[in-house]
Structure formats: structure tokens, C-alpha cells
Amino acid sequence: MSATVHHLGRDSAPSLEPLMALVVSDMNQVNSVILDRMQSEIPLIPELAGHLIAGGGKRLRPMLTLAAAKLIDYSGYRHFKLAAAVEFIHTATLLHDDVVDGSDLRRGKTAANLIFGNPATVLVGDFLFSRSFELMVEDGSLKVLKILSHASAVIAEGEVNQLTAQRKIDTSEDRYLDIIGAKTAALFAAASRISAVVAERDEEVELALDSYGRNLGIAFQLVDDAIDYSSDSETMGKDAGDDFREGKVTLPVILAYARGTEEDRKFWKDAIIGHKSSNDDLFHATELLKQTGAIDDTMSRARHYGQRAIDALGAFPAGNARAAMTEAVEFAISRAY
Amino acid sequence: MSATVHHLGRDSAPSLEPLMALVVSDMNQVNSVILDRMQSEIPLIPELAGHLIAGGGKRLRPMLTLAAAKLIDYSGYRHFKLAAAVEFIHTATLLHDDVVDGSDLRRGKTAANLIFGNPATVLVGDFLFSRSFELMVEDGSLKVLKILSHASAVIAEGEVNQLTAQRKIDTSEDRYLDIIGAKTAALFAAASRISAVVAERDEEVELALDSYGRNLGIAFQLVDDAIDYSSDSETMGKDAGDDFREGKVTLPVILAYARGTEEDRKFWKDAIIGHKSSNDDLFHATELLKQTGAIDDTMSRARHYGQRAIDALGAFPAGNARAAMTEAVEFAISRAY
């Protein structure tokens, strides 16, 4: 409902601008913590971490922490350090993902492991991960530590689950939702939730923010999955078609396989085990995804989770924060694909 | 001093047996926690973690936590979970080391990454690392969390420092001690210290146990460095000569290079950058290490740190625990090389 109302009041495409504007000054504080705490006497650490951190990510997760604090009128400063901890966890997983995926691009730049090698990339990820826990310990909330250590374990489980599902065309939609719920949405949820913890708000508030972040995370990931089959590397900041070439079974593929003819299903089987990875094959795959409505319906699923994210904000007072957080969801599900 | 007295009273070679006997029943509790908490709904996680965890490591670090608790007469149970957390951190770093080093053997078995691949090995390491923090959070001591999150960051820094020093023949003894102080000794120190925290003993007791663990860790690492040039893979459980072939500049090499003739120094330069890596070259390196007294003096440095570890126990009451912890040091520095 609120999405519709909001839509009517806006004549431009939804964007992240209101969210960024909402938190811009707080984000400067978070950025200071990030830059300060990624330092080390070992020069390679800030050099490698800086490649990714200075490399212009959206810092969406710490933005969620900051926006949630605005939404609930938290006027303290504890969430700056915690937002930095969230970004360190995210950066650590990205560095490890670069090693795991072997993708050539990350945020439009050469992936860290191709410049610095796998060993340094793994170890600097470990450093940032440890540093994130040091930041949480400095804050001193055991509840935040519990939320984020659990989220970290769940992320790693989700990544292993995805690895196990790789090149398995019979992955179910349920399993796929488990995977992205863990590897992507868990940190969105935790990032949104922790502001309610430091603000000492009710469990109900915590859970509403958790739900907002979790559903937004799933929506984001589903749209990313769709985009991977329909844009170029310039738009995505990573190689379009990567998922296809790596045999990743994402929702578009799951739907196209379920709906395909015998011939289509044979194509998908071959493609996912790596026997079809040329540009022509990618083009054919994209055609099949469009024909079967797999892309459209992936987007429709994404809108479903997006709407749930928006509705999770229902009990919070209207205002800049809620409007910006709502528009962030609309942005997520309206991205070009 | 106590070492000498102790020596006189024993007619067999020093061993880890007394330490293991001291903690055998407590270690069963720790092992239960380890086996219980390495589980996951994603089968690959316990499978991969179990390869290493069930693979027969000595579990020296959790043994130190348990022995320290005996030494200070702690009668609670909190340290079981924390000892498991320490072992998980150690296991996570070993898994990541396997990826970083590319060694073929670990504890006499094929390294995890060669069986399960680098991606799964990195991710299961991340899982165990996160799980270790979950265990600490369950215990609930912010001081323990601080000690172990800091130790983890220091370990990662030490690993990156070592990576940066790799193939650099001009690494100084000071820098090398910094490296092993971080990558090896920091976790020995933290493992020994945390029992004093849960037992709520004075800072002085904490620091004495920290010093015991730290010096023992350095002694262990130095002897390992010597052994790598003088034993076969059966004794070590990893490939002898690995350090040489990977261009790792360890203390034996630092000393041999400093003391060598012009010709020797040229050999070491070539060897460390990877131009001499045959078995004949390894044999020649070993000869040079012996001729220059580099191995003997590495062992002598190890004994120095071992003695400091023993002396750090000076203020604790004599008894089984102190005797076993003392003999563990004597074992470390008396290993065949």
C-alpha cells in the first residue's frame, strides 16, 4: 500500500538518493571508522583492503544500519562503529568470494585476487573479519555480537550451500531461496536490526527491522540474478553472464528449466555442467529465459519480497526515514535488466 | 631453574604425556563441544571440517586452556566452550593456510584444499571462525571476546607479514620474530590466558599465563623451522623442505645467510627466489645450515624462549599442572630435528 501511495507522489524513477541523503553525514562518521580501522603496520593490508573499500561500493549495508537508527529516532553514536563492522564483514566475504568465484571484475575493477593473488586476498579477508569483531567488542553489546556472529556463520553456510548446488540443474526454488536468504539476506537483516539493539527498543522493533532487511536482501539478489542474464559488464560492475559460465543455478534458470521443452531442458543440463559456455550459448540461454517468462517471473518474485520489506515498515511513523527506506526497496526492484 | 630440577627428576625424554594426562577428562568435554558445534545442515561443512578436526591434531591450544585452568584451580566449566572456540580459530587458520601455502600434506594427510578444492576450504574456514565467535558470545565474557578477536586480527596480520616477506632473503631476525609472534604465538598466549579471565584471577595471573603461552609458541615455531630442514614427511606430518621450496625465510635461513660466504649467500639468494628447488639444492641448503651452526643456534634461540615460558610459571604453586606445563616446553625444544 505505502509503495503505491509513494509511487503516485513521485514523478521520477525510484532511486537510492533519498536513502543516501538521509544518512550522508552519519556515513562520513562510518567512513572515518572504516578508513581508520582498516589500517595496519603491514602495508599490504590497507593497500588490498583499500582496493575494494575505496573502490566505490554503495555501502548499502551500513546505510541500512544508519537509516534504521533514523527511523527509530536513535540519537546516540554507537551505531557508527557497528555499521563499519557490518561493512568489514561484507568486504571480507567479497574478498573470499573473489577467490571462490574466480570472477574477473568486482565493482567494475579488476578483482583483488587477480592483482594481489589468492593468498593475500584470503588473509586480508580474515583480517577484516577479525577487525569487525574487535569493533563490536569495543561497542560491548553481547546481543549485537550474537546477531552478527550468527549472521556470519549463516553467510558461510549459505556460501557452502551454493557451492554444493553449483552445476546442479535440479536445485529447487526452495533450496535456492535458502541459499540467498543465508548468503545475502542475513547480513541485510542483521545490519538493519542492530540499531534497534543499541537504541534499546522492543524485540518487536528489532524483528520488524530484521524483516525489512531480509526481504530487501532477497529482492536485491533476485534482481541481480535477473540482471546477470541481461546486461553488460559496464552496468553491473561484474561480468554479465558470469553466473551462466560458472554453472550457478539461480532462480531464472530454475524457472526456465522447469518450464522448458525436452530440448530446452537438455540445453540447460549441458550448460550448467559447463558444456555450453560460449557467447552464443549465453545468448540462447537469455532467449530461453525470456520465452519462458523466467526473467519476468524472477522480477515478480523480487517484487513480492520487496513488498514484504515495505510492509515490515508499516508500524513505524511516516517521515523521511521511512520514505527513503521504502524508495530503496522500489529502487532495488525497478533496476534495469 | 625449575626446568633443571625437573630434568634431574626424570630419566626419560620429555614428552607431552603429562600434559595430556592432566587434561584428558576435560578434553573429552571440549571434544564433545567441537564435534557438536562443527555440525551444519550443509553436509559438506562437517565433512570438510572433520577431515582436519578428526585428523588427529594434538589440540595443543585447547590443552593449554585446560592446563592453565588446572594450574589456577579453576573448578568451573566455562573454559570447555572457550577451548573449543580456540581450536576452531586454529582450524580455520589451518584451512586458510592450506589454500595460501599450497602444501600437499597436513598432519600426514592430504591437505583439505586438494580434496575439497580451494573454494570450499576457504568458506568452511570462515564458518568455523564465525562459529568460534558464536561460542564466545554464548559464554558471554567481553574480555575473552576482546582477547580472542584481537588475537585473530594479529594472526591474520602475521600471515600477511609472512607472505610479504616470502622470497625476501634480507628479512631480519627481528621481523621474523614479529611474524611468528603474531601468526603462531598470539593464539598460544590467548589460549593460555583466557582461563584466568573466566576464573576471575588478577591481571598479573593473566599476564603470566599469556607470557607462558607466547614464549612456548615461539619456541615451538622455531623448532618446527629447524625440523623442516632436517626430517622427512613422516615425522613432520607435512612435507619436509616445504619452507625451502616455498621460499619462506625462516630463522635457520636468516642465520645461515648472515654467516655465509659470498658463494653461500648467492646460493641462498637464488634459492629463496625459487631458482634452486631440487632435492639436491635442499640437501646443499641443509649442509650449509649445519656448517654455519644455523640449525644449532635456531635451537638455542628456541631454548631461550622455552626457558622464559618455564620461568613465567615461577609464581604458580608446584604440582601436577605446573610440572606438566613445564615438561610440555621441554618437549617442544627437545624434539628430534
XYZ file of C-alpha atoms in Angstrom:
674
model
C 0.000 0.000 0.000
C 2.562 2.519 1.077
C 4.518 1.659 -2.091
C 1.588 2.615 -4.258
C 0.920 5.827 -2.413
C 4.579 6.690 -2.584
C 4.705 5.940 -6.303
C 1.870 8.319 -7.011
C 3.681 11.124 -5.277
C 6.857 10.783 -7.340
C 7.324 11.517 -10.999
C 10.909 10.203 -11.429
C 12.211 6.632 -11.283
C 12.880 5.381 -7.750
C 16.492 5.776 -6.634
C 18.832 5.335 -3.694
C 19.312 9.101 -3.484
C 16.856 9.737 -0.632
C 18.480 6.957 1.431
C 21.945 8.349 0.759
C 20.785 11.887 1.563
C 19.209 10.671 4.808
C 22.454 9.218 6.123
C 25.085 11.319 4.362
C 26.527 12.983 7.438
C 26.389 9.829 9.569
C 28.040 7.933 6.735
C 31.001 10.298 6.966
C 31.454 9.111 10.542
C 31.232 5.497 9.452
C 33.713 6.081 6.643
C 36.168 7.556 9.146
C 35.898 4.431 11.264
C 36.338 2.235 8.182
C 39.429 4.093 6.982
C 40.894 4.261 10.465
C 40.355 0.619 11.334
C 41.473 -0.953 8.062
C 44.972 0.340 8.835
C 47.785 -1.978 9.879
C 51.542 -1.853 10.233
C 51.624 -4.378 7.417
C 51.242 -2.115 4.345
C 49.709 -4.778 2.110
C 46.619 -4.902 4.362
C 45.345 -1.324 3.834
C 46.531 -1.497 0.228
C 44.486 -4.591 -0.577
C 41.510 -3.675 1.615
C 41.552 -0.162 0.152
C 41.357 -1.518 -3.387
C 37.886 -2.794 -2.584
C 36.793 -0.360 0.139
C 37.877 2.798 -1.698
C 36.616 1.180 -4.883
C 33.205 2.744 -4.663
C 30.793 0.150 -3.333
C 27.402 1.570 -2.395
C 27.915 0.709 1.290
C 24.315 -0.319 1.298
C 24.552 -2.453 4.435
C 25.953 0.258 6.728
C 23.421 2.624 5.142
C 20.674 0.294 6.405
C 22.109 0.467 9.931
C 22.148 4.249 9.781
C 18.706 4.554 8.199
C 17.177 2.194 10.760
C 18.624 4.389 13.514
C 16.956 7.446 11.942
C 13.699 5.551 11.607
C 13.593 4.823 15.329
C 14.971 8.229 16.356
C 18.164 6.895 17.910
C 20.343 9.856 18.757
C 23.498 8.084 20.017
C 26.739 7.279 18.226
C 27.266 3.589 18.886
C 25.900 2.501 15.522
C 28.745 4.203 13.597
C 31.256 1.633 14.768
C 28.791 -1.186 14.264
C 27.944 -0.041 10.741
C 31.683 -0.149 9.991
C 31.823 -3.672 11.456
C 28.993 -4.704 9.122
C 30.851 -3.283 6.130
C 34.037 -5.134 7.174
C 32.141 -8.423 7.324
C 30.724 -7.695 3.883
C 34.138 -6.744 2.490
C 35.697 -9.897 3.938
C 33.067 -12.051 2.248
C 33.557 -10.207 -1.056
C 37.313 -10.827 -0.911
C 36.751 -14.506 -0.189
C 34.093 -14.638 -2.916
C 36.629 -13.307 -5.404
C 38.827 -16.302 -4.590
C 35.857 -18.683 -4.619
C 34.250 -17.425 -7.834
C 37.276 -16.535 -9.892
C 35.345 -13.598 -11.368
C 37.468 -11.071 -13.245
C 35.658 -7.920 -12.215
C 34.287 -6.609 -8.931
C 32.547 -3.247 -8.832
C 33.876 -2.602 -12.322
C 37.501 -3.025 -11.198
C 39.850 -5.962 -11.540
C 39.096 -8.395 -8.698
C 41.521 -8.169 -5.756
C 42.809 -11.708 -6.111
C 43.925 -11.084 -9.701
C 46.081 -8.172 -8.552
C 47.252 -9.363 -5.153
C 46.901 -13.133 -5.520
C 44.637 -15.588 -3.720
C 46.796 -15.938 -0.579
C 46.831 -12.233 0.321
C 43.155 -11.902 -0.603
C 42.137 -14.729 1.743
C 44.270 -13.394 4.591
C 43.193 -9.759 4.325
C 39.598 -11.025 4.350
C 40.437 -12.811 7.598
C 41.960 -9.643 8.989
C 38.867 -7.540 8.201
C 36.637 -10.197 9.648
C 38.638 -10.220 12.903
C 38.701 -6.441 12.942
C 34.912 -6.354 12.642
C 34.669 -8.409 15.832
C 37.136 -6.118 17.561
C 34.849 -3.182 16.686
C 31.821 -4.996 18.081
C 33.708 -5.870 21.265
C 34.644 -2.207 21.687
C 30.967 -1.337 21.493
C 30.326 -4.018 24.085
C 26.844 -5.283 23.249
C 26.709 -9.057 23.564
C 23.388 -9.012 21.769
C 24.904 -7.296 18.729
C 27.826 -9.732 18.881
C 25.344 -12.590 18.921
C 23.390 -11.247 15.960
C 26.448 -10.598 13.827
C 28.437 -13.723 14.732
C 25.352 -15.781 13.908
C 24.833 -13.884 10.662
C 28.471 -14.558 9.738
C 28.116 -18.286 10.329
C 24.886 -18.312 8.309
C 26.571 -16.429 5.442
C 29.379 -19.004 5.307
C 26.822 -21.838 5.397
C 24.907 -20.187 2.559
C 28.068 -19.856 0.500
C 28.948 -23.526 1.018
C 25.360 -24.476 0.211
C 25.602 -22.522 -3.032
C 28.926 -24.148 -3.848
C 27.354 -27.571 -3.336
C 24.428 -26.623 -5.586
C 26.765 -25.361 -8.298
C 26.272 -27.128 -11.615
C 23.201 -28.958 -10.222
C 20.287 -28.234 -12.530
C 17.835 -29.950 -10.173
C 18.272 -27.311 -7.447
C 14.782 -26.427 -6.209
C 13.402 -22.926 -5.789
C 13.133 -23.602 -2.048
C 16.783 -24.518 -1.769
C 17.736 -21.508 -3.829
C 15.770 -19.228 -1.515
C 17.558 -20.832 1.447
C 20.882 -20.069 -0.198
C 20.255 -16.402 -0.900
C 18.461 -15.980 2.406
C 21.722 -17.022 4.035
C 24.458 -15.653 1.816
C 22.849 -12.279 1.059
C 19.789 -11.513 3.149
C 21.181 -12.493 6.580
C 23.598 -9.562 6.644
C 20.964 -7.119 5.326
C 18.715 -8.287 8.169
C 21.420 -8.024 10.841
C 22.584 -4.618 9.579
C 19.043 -3.239 9.871
C 18.353 -4.879 13.213
C 21.355 -3.845 15.288
C 20.355 -0.186 15.509
C 17.262 -1.253 17.443
C 19.527 -3.145 19.837
C 21.785 -0.192 20.660
C 18.703 2.041 20.879
C 17.247 -0.479 23.352
C 13.947 -0.741 21.531
C 11.497 -3.645 21.865
C 12.094 -7.060 20.338
C 9.146 -6.270 18.055
C 11.026 -3.297 16.588
C 14.143 -5.440 16.152
C 12.160 -8.084 14.311
C 10.405 -5.587 12.037
C 13.769 -4.140 11.010
C 15.196 -7.640 10.577
C 12.290 -8.467 8.268
C 12.762 -5.259 6.284
C 16.453 -6.021 5.722
C 15.935 -9.702 4.993
C 13.218 -9.165 2.394
C 15.106 -6.299 0.797
C 18.199 -8.542 0.595
C 16.284 -11.314 -1.156
C 14.712 -8.821 -3.567
C 18.123 -7.325 -4.362
C 19.661 -10.726 -5.005
C 16.823 -11.906 -7.251
C 17.083 -8.757 -9.368
C 20.872 -9.224 -9.529
C 20.242 -12.759 -10.763
C 17.974 -11.446 -13.495
C 20.421 -8.684 -14.428
C 23.265 -11.174 -14.787
C 21.453 -12.546 -17.853
C 20.569 -9.251 -19.402
C 23.127 -6.530 -19.017
C 26.718 -5.822 -19.908
C 29.673 -5.631 -17.553
C 29.529 -1.828 -17.585
C 26.112 -1.764 -15.927
C 26.788 -4.499 -13.407
C 30.355 -3.850 -12.392
C 30.929 -7.547 -12.820
C 30.937 -9.753 -15.883
C 27.418 -10.269 -17.188
C 26.845 -13.952 -17.839
C 29.201 -14.939 -15.017
C 26.520 -16.987 -13.297
C 25.901 -18.864 -16.550
C 29.555 -19.577 -17.219
C 30.142 -20.663 -13.621
C 27.182 -23.034 -13.754
C 25.367 -21.181 -10.983
C 21.786 -22.302 -10.769
C 19.896 -19.094 -9.979
C 16.139 -18.558 -9.950
C 15.846 -17.562 -13.633
C 17.482 -20.866 -14.602
C 15.374 -22.867 -12.152
C 12.178 -21.416 -13.656
C 13.306 -21.773 -17.286
C 14.343 -25.388 -16.698
C 11.030 -26.233 -15.013
C 9.055 -24.700 -17.864
C 11.217 -25.721 -20.821
C 10.641 -28.300 -23.573
C 12.670 -31.518 -23.552
C 15.135 -29.852 -25.889
C 15.427 -26.772 -23.668
C 15.976 -28.919 -20.593
C 18.757 -30.770 -22.369
C 20.355 -27.426 -23.222
C 20.178 -26.284 -19.591
C 21.607 -29.568 -18.315
C 24.544 -29.292 -20.689
C 25.028 -25.599 -19.988
C 25.010 -25.922 -16.229
C 27.584 -28.714 -16.207
C 29.803 -26.488 -18.342
C 29.357 -27.915 -21.839
C 27.777 -24.751 -23.207
C 29.616 -21.625 -22.235
C 30.194 -19.651 -25.436
C 28.675 -16.236 -26.044
C 26.227 -17.871 -28.462
C 25.177 -20.246 -25.716
C 24.696 -17.329 -23.340
C 22.585 -15.596 -25.982
C 20.482 -18.726 -26.451
C 20.075 -19.058 -22.681
C 18.883 -15.471 -22.466
C 16.356 -16.116 -25.222
C 15.002 -19.173 -23.398
C 14.747 -17.172 -20.174
C 12.658 -14.543 -21.950
C 10.469 -17.050 -23.837
C 9.551 -18.979 -20.710
C 8.852 -15.828 -18.724
C 11.617 -16.852 -16.307
C 13.106 -13.367 -16.143
C 9.740 -11.668 -15.770
C 8.733 -14.040 -13.025
C 12.047 -13.710 -11.211
C 11.307 -9.989 -11.161
C 7.796 -10.714 -9.970
C 9.186 -12.817 -7.112
C 11.554 -9.963 -6.307
C 8.604 -7.544 -6.146
C 6.859 -9.906 -3.734
C 9.799 -9.769 -1.303
C 10.166 -6.053 -1.903
C 6.548 -5.511 -0.921
C 7.094 -7.538 2.249
C 10.082 -5.339 3.085
C 7.952 -2.228 2.626
C 5.120 -3.660 4.708
C 7.550 -4.555 7.511
C 7.930 -0.793 7.985
C 4.169 -0.390 8.438
C 4.237 0.251 12.172
C 6.913 2.961 12.015
C 5.935 6.616 11.794
C 5.792 8.196 8.355
C 8.620 10.583 7.605
C 11.865 10.995 5.720
C 13.442 7.804 7.040
C 10.537 5.544 6.203
C 10.078 7.164 2.794
C 13.774 6.747 1.958
C 13.817 3.122 3.124
C 10.682 2.448 1.090
C 12.150 4.032 -2.016
C 15.337 1.971 -1.569
C 13.191 -1.138 -1.974
C 11.447 0.298 -5.005
C 14.835 1.115 -6.456
C 16.028 -2.450 -5.849
C 13.134 -3.989 -7.746
C 12.986 -1.431 -10.533
C 16.577 -1.706 -11.684
C 17.081 -2.150 -15.423
C 17.617 -5.711 -16.502
C 65.720 -23.289 37.276
C 62.648 -25.388 37.676
C 63.498 -26.937 34.324
C 66.811 -28.197 35.675
C 65.309 -29.574 38.836
C 62.612 -31.211 36.819
C 65.150 -32.674 34.416
C 67.050 -34.278 37.251
C 63.936 -35.997 38.468
C 63.120 -37.640 35.133
C 65.024 -40.393 33.408
C 63.069 -40.464 30.121
C 62.897 -37.915 27.301
C 60.409 -35.095 27.932
C 57.012 -35.644 26.362
C 53.522 -34.226 26.092
C 52.130 -37.208 28.009
C 51.871 -35.495 31.402
C 50.033 -32.547 29.837
C 47.657 -34.864 28.011
C 47.086 -36.925 31.170
C 46.405 -33.752 33.158
C 43.576 -32.662 30.882
C 42.321 -35.957 29.465
C 38.875 -35.889 31.029
C 38.324 -32.165 30.418
C 39.453 -32.683 26.830
C 36.594 -35.134 26.356
C 34.232 -32.294 27.219
C 35.979 -29.999 24.763
C 35.886 -32.647 22.051
C 32.146 -33.000 22.562
C 31.704 -29.276 22.044
C 33.932 -29.379 18.959
C 32.047 -32.276 17.377
C 28.684 -30.815 18.299
C 29.383 -27.320 17.027
C 31.097 -28.191 13.749
C 27.762 -29.624 12.581
C 25.631 -27.889 9.993
C 22.661 -28.696 7.791
C 25.054 -28.317 4.884
C 26.784 -31.740 4.843
C 29.997 -30.514 3.209
C 30.769 -28.395 6.288
C 31.157 -31.204 8.873
C 32.712 -33.387 6.174
C 35.453 -30.904 5.357
C 35.940 -29.670 8.917
C 36.017 -33.272 10.121
C 38.791 -34.143 7.683
C 41.071 -31.850 9.645
C 39.472 -31.964 13.101
C 39.123 -35.740 13.246
C 42.518 -35.951 11.554
C 44.429 -36.211 14.765
C 45.924 -32.867 15.563
C 47.403 -32.629 19.037
C 44.850 -29.993 20.092
C 47.689 -28.292 21.861
C 45.992 -24.897 22.099
C 42.822 -26.094 23.881
C 45.115 -28.237 26.053
C 46.804 -25.028 27.162
C 43.446 -23.520 28.120
C 42.599 -26.613 30.144
C 46.024 -26.907 31.768
C 46.042 -23.223 32.741
C 42.651 -23.749 34.414
C 44.138 -26.633 36.440
C 47.161 -24.535 37.335
C 44.984 -21.833 38.873
C 42.496 -24.290 40.406
C 39.515 -23.142 38.376
C 36.682 -25.543 39.040
C 34.035 -24.194 36.641
C 33.066 -25.357 33.161
C 33.147 -22.203 31.072
C 36.584 -22.897 29.640
C 35.379 -26.023 27.763
C 33.421 -23.953 25.280
C 36.217 -21.413 25.042
C 38.849 -24.092 24.440
C 36.672 -25.338 21.565
C 36.474 -21.764 20.246
C 40.282 -21.581 20.307
C 40.557 -24.841 18.370
C 38.037 -23.570 15.798
C 40.093 -20.417 15.251
C 43.178 -22.587 14.833
C 41.407 -24.959 12.437
C 40.107 -22.026 10.387
C 43.638 -20.644 10.027
C 44.981 -24.085 9.054
C 42.336 -24.427 6.335
C 43.173 -20.984 5.003
C 46.880 -21.767 5.272
C 46.357 -24.822 3.110
C 44.980 -22.534 0.416
C 47.714 -19.961 0.993
C 50.653 -22.371 1.100
C 49.595 -24.964 -1.418
C 51.261 -27.622 0.744
C 50.331 -31.199 -0.170
C 50.202 -32.655 3.302
C 48.703 -31.514 6.604
C 49.087 -33.697 9.694
C 50.256 -36.505 7.425
C 47.036 -36.425 5.387
C 46.266 -34.856 2.037
C 45.559 -31.153 2.596
C 41.839 -30.270 2.651
C 42.004 -27.996 -0.379
C 43.395 -30.774 -2.567
C 40.389 -32.946 -1.751
C 37.620 -30.379 -1.459
C 39.031 -27.518 -3.540
C 40.072 -24.020 -2.544
C 36.548 -22.502 -2.553
C 35.051 -24.930 -0.028
C 38.202 -24.817 2.090
C 38.096 -21.016 2.355
C 34.375 -20.998 3.152
C 34.448 -23.747 5.769
C 37.312 -21.856 7.411
C 35.029 -18.820 7.520
C 32.255 -20.919 9.002
C 34.470 -22.266 11.807
C 35.783 -18.810 12.507
C 32.236 -17.441 12.838
C 31.243 -20.415 14.943
C 34.137 -19.742 17.304
C 32.736 -16.257 17.928
C 29.274 -17.687 18.491
C 30.769 -19.943 21.191
C 32.477 -16.986 22.855
C 29.267 -14.959 22.740
C 27.429 -17.839 24.420
C 29.990 -17.735 27.197
C 29.397 -14.025 27.419
C 32.761 -12.641 28.570
C 33.555 -9.434 26.683
C 37.128 -9.691 27.959
C 37.584 -13.121 26.399
C 35.974 -11.829 23.198
C 38.421 -8.937 23.214
C 41.436 -11.188 23.745
C 40.461 -13.661 21.030
C 39.208 -11.158 18.447
C 42.454 -9.252 18.876
C 44.500 -12.445 18.626
C 42.650 -13.328 15.411
C 43.425 -9.964 13.841
C 47.063 -10.296 14.907
C 47.269 -13.805 13.411
C 45.966 -12.537 10.063
C 48.427 -9.628 10.184
C 51.247 -12.061 10.913
C 50.256 -14.252 7.992
C 50.170 -11.277 5.627
C 53.518 -10.104 7.022
C 54.982 -13.535 6.309
C 53.515 -13.515 2.825
C 55.135 -10.137 2.189
C 58.479 -11.430 3.473
C 58.263 -14.526 1.296
C 61.218 -14.855 -1.075
C 62.936 -11.882 0.617
C 66.350 -13.057 1.751
C 67.013 -9.776 3.583
C 64.276 -10.434 6.174
C 65.753 -9.577 9.574
C 65.634 -11.767 12.661
C 63.520 -9.054 14.351
C 60.957 -9.072 11.588
C 60.895 -12.844 11.628
C 60.226 -12.866 15.359
C 57.404 -10.367 14.786
C 55.914 -12.715 12.218
C 55.945 -15.846 14.343
C 54.966 -13.878 17.436
C 51.813 -12.940 15.524
C 50.976 -15.931 13.402
C 51.801 -18.635 15.947
C 52.440 -17.312 19.442
C 49.446 -14.954 19.723
C 46.947 -17.820 19.830
C 49.100 -19.851 22.258
C 49.153 -16.775 24.513
C 45.408 -16.136 24.251
C 44.568 -19.820 24.774
C 46.573 -19.875 27.997
C 45.284 -16.513 29.229
C 41.526 -16.909 28.897
C 41.226 -19.429 31.727
C 42.453 -16.750 34.118
C 39.721 -14.453 32.796
C 36.848 -16.873 33.410
C 38.380 -17.770 36.789
C 38.419 -14.030 37.584
C 42.048 -14.021 38.650
C 44.275 -10.934 38.786
C 45.664 -9.260 35.687
C 49.087 -10.452 36.894
C 47.980 -14.076 36.598
C 46.540 -13.399 33.156
C 49.808 -11.862 32.015
C 51.943 -14.691 33.400
C 49.833 -17.236 31.502
C 49.946 -15.054 28.395
C 53.739 -14.994 28.655
C 53.918 -18.761 29.137
C 51.829 -19.379 26.026
C 53.561 -16.761 23.917
C 57.084 -17.980 24.668
C 56.060 -21.603 24.240
C 54.539 -20.704 20.877
C 57.713 -19.033 19.664
C 59.828 -21.974 20.869
C 57.523 -24.433 19.087
C 57.657 -22.484 15.840
C 61.451 -22.134 15.884
C 61.887 -25.864 16.417
C 59.388 -26.519 13.600
C 61.505 -24.261 11.392
C 64.610 -26.306 12.230
C 62.778 -29.597 11.701
C 61.575 -28.517 8.277
C 65.198 -28.714 7.141
C 66.030 -31.968 8.766
C 63.311 -34.543 8.829
C 61.099 -36.434 6.459
C 57.405 -36.002 5.870
C 56.604 -38.975 8.077
C 57.971 -37.253 11.177
C 56.516 -33.839 10.471
C 53.132 -34.657 9.021
C 53.901 -32.129 6.340
C 56.415 -32.107 3.534
C 59.944 -31.589 4.871
C 61.656 -28.928 2.837
C 58.375 -27.136 2.176
C 59.674 -23.887 3.631
C 62.703 -24.093 1.329
C 60.671 -24.792 -1.784
C 58.164 -22.046 -0.977
C 60.943 -19.515 -0.447
C 59.989 -18.997 3.191
C 62.706 -17.128 5.004
C 62.774 -18.742 8.444
C 65.316 -18.221 11.211
C 67.688 -21.015 10.097
C 67.957 -19.354 6.684
C 68.345 -15.872 8.177
C 71.269 -17.077 10.301
C 72.926 -19.116 7.530
C 72.661 -16.195 5.122
C 74.125 -13.758 7.648
C 77.046 -16.078 8.354
C 77.673 -17.471 4.876
C 80.499 -16.851 2.391
C 79.810 -14.779 -0.724
C 79.152 -18.028 -2.577
C 76.769 -19.277 0.081
C 74.896 -16.002 0.073
C 74.495 -16.221 -3.680
C 73.106 -19.734 -3.268
C 70.587 -18.555 -0.673
C 69.503 -15.593 -2.806
C 68.901 -17.870 -5.774
C 67.198 -20.491 -3.645
C 64.829 -18.121 -1.916
C 63.639 -16.533 -5.137
C 62.923 -20.021 -6.412
C 65.851 -20.756 -8.715
C 67.111 -23.650 -6.586
C 64.402 -26.001 -5.521
C 65.597 -29.506 -6.417
C 66.242 -32.180 -3.818
C 69.983 -31.651 -4.381
C 69.530 -27.980 -3.625
C 67.605 -28.822 -0.466
C 70.420 -31.165 0.542
C 73.012 -28.444 -0.078
C 70.926 -25.955 1.915
C 70.764 -28.376 4.811
C 74.549 -28.792 4.703
C 75.059 -25.017 4.787
C 72.656 -24.721 7.711
C 74.651 -27.281 9.648
C 78.087 -25.842 8.721
C 77.176 -22.324 9.820
C 75.625 -23.533 13.063
C 72.314 -22.050 11.900
C 70.279 -25.063 12.969
C 72.042 -25.370 16.328
C 71.546 -21.696 17.018
C 67.904 -21.756 15.972
C 67.503 -24.494 18.577
C 69.423 -22.384 21.065
C 67.062 -19.438 20.427
C 64.161 -21.853 20.908
C 65.590 -22.933 24.255
C 65.831 -19.273 25.298
C 62.109 -18.748 24.697
C 61.337 -22.112 26.239
C 63.158 -21.101 29.404
C 61.192 -17.849 29.504
C 57.964 -19.845 29.225
C 59.032 -22.033 32.130
C 60.050 -19.035 34.223
C 56.692 -17.362 33.561
C 55.193 -20.153 35.675
C 57.513 -19.291 38.572
C 54.860 -17.713 40.794
C 52.399 -20.590 40.487
C 52.344 -23.370 43.097
C 54.328 -26.513 42.321
C 52.211 -29.522 41.440
C 50.990 -31.693 38.598
C 49.771 -28.831 36.441
C 52.948 -26.801 36.647
C 55.111 -29.889 36.110
C 53.114 -30.935 33.060
C 53.190 -27.432 31.562
C 56.929 -27.269 32.186
C 57.526 -30.625 30.557
C 55.445 -29.521 27.546
C 58.008 -26.768 26.992
C 60.891 -29.195 27.393
C 59.200 -31.467 24.904
C 58.826 -28.606 22.426
C 62.512 -27.751 22.494
C 63.831 -31.308 22.620
C 62.046 -32.629 19.537
C 64.216 -34.519 17.075
C 65.419 -32.419 14.187
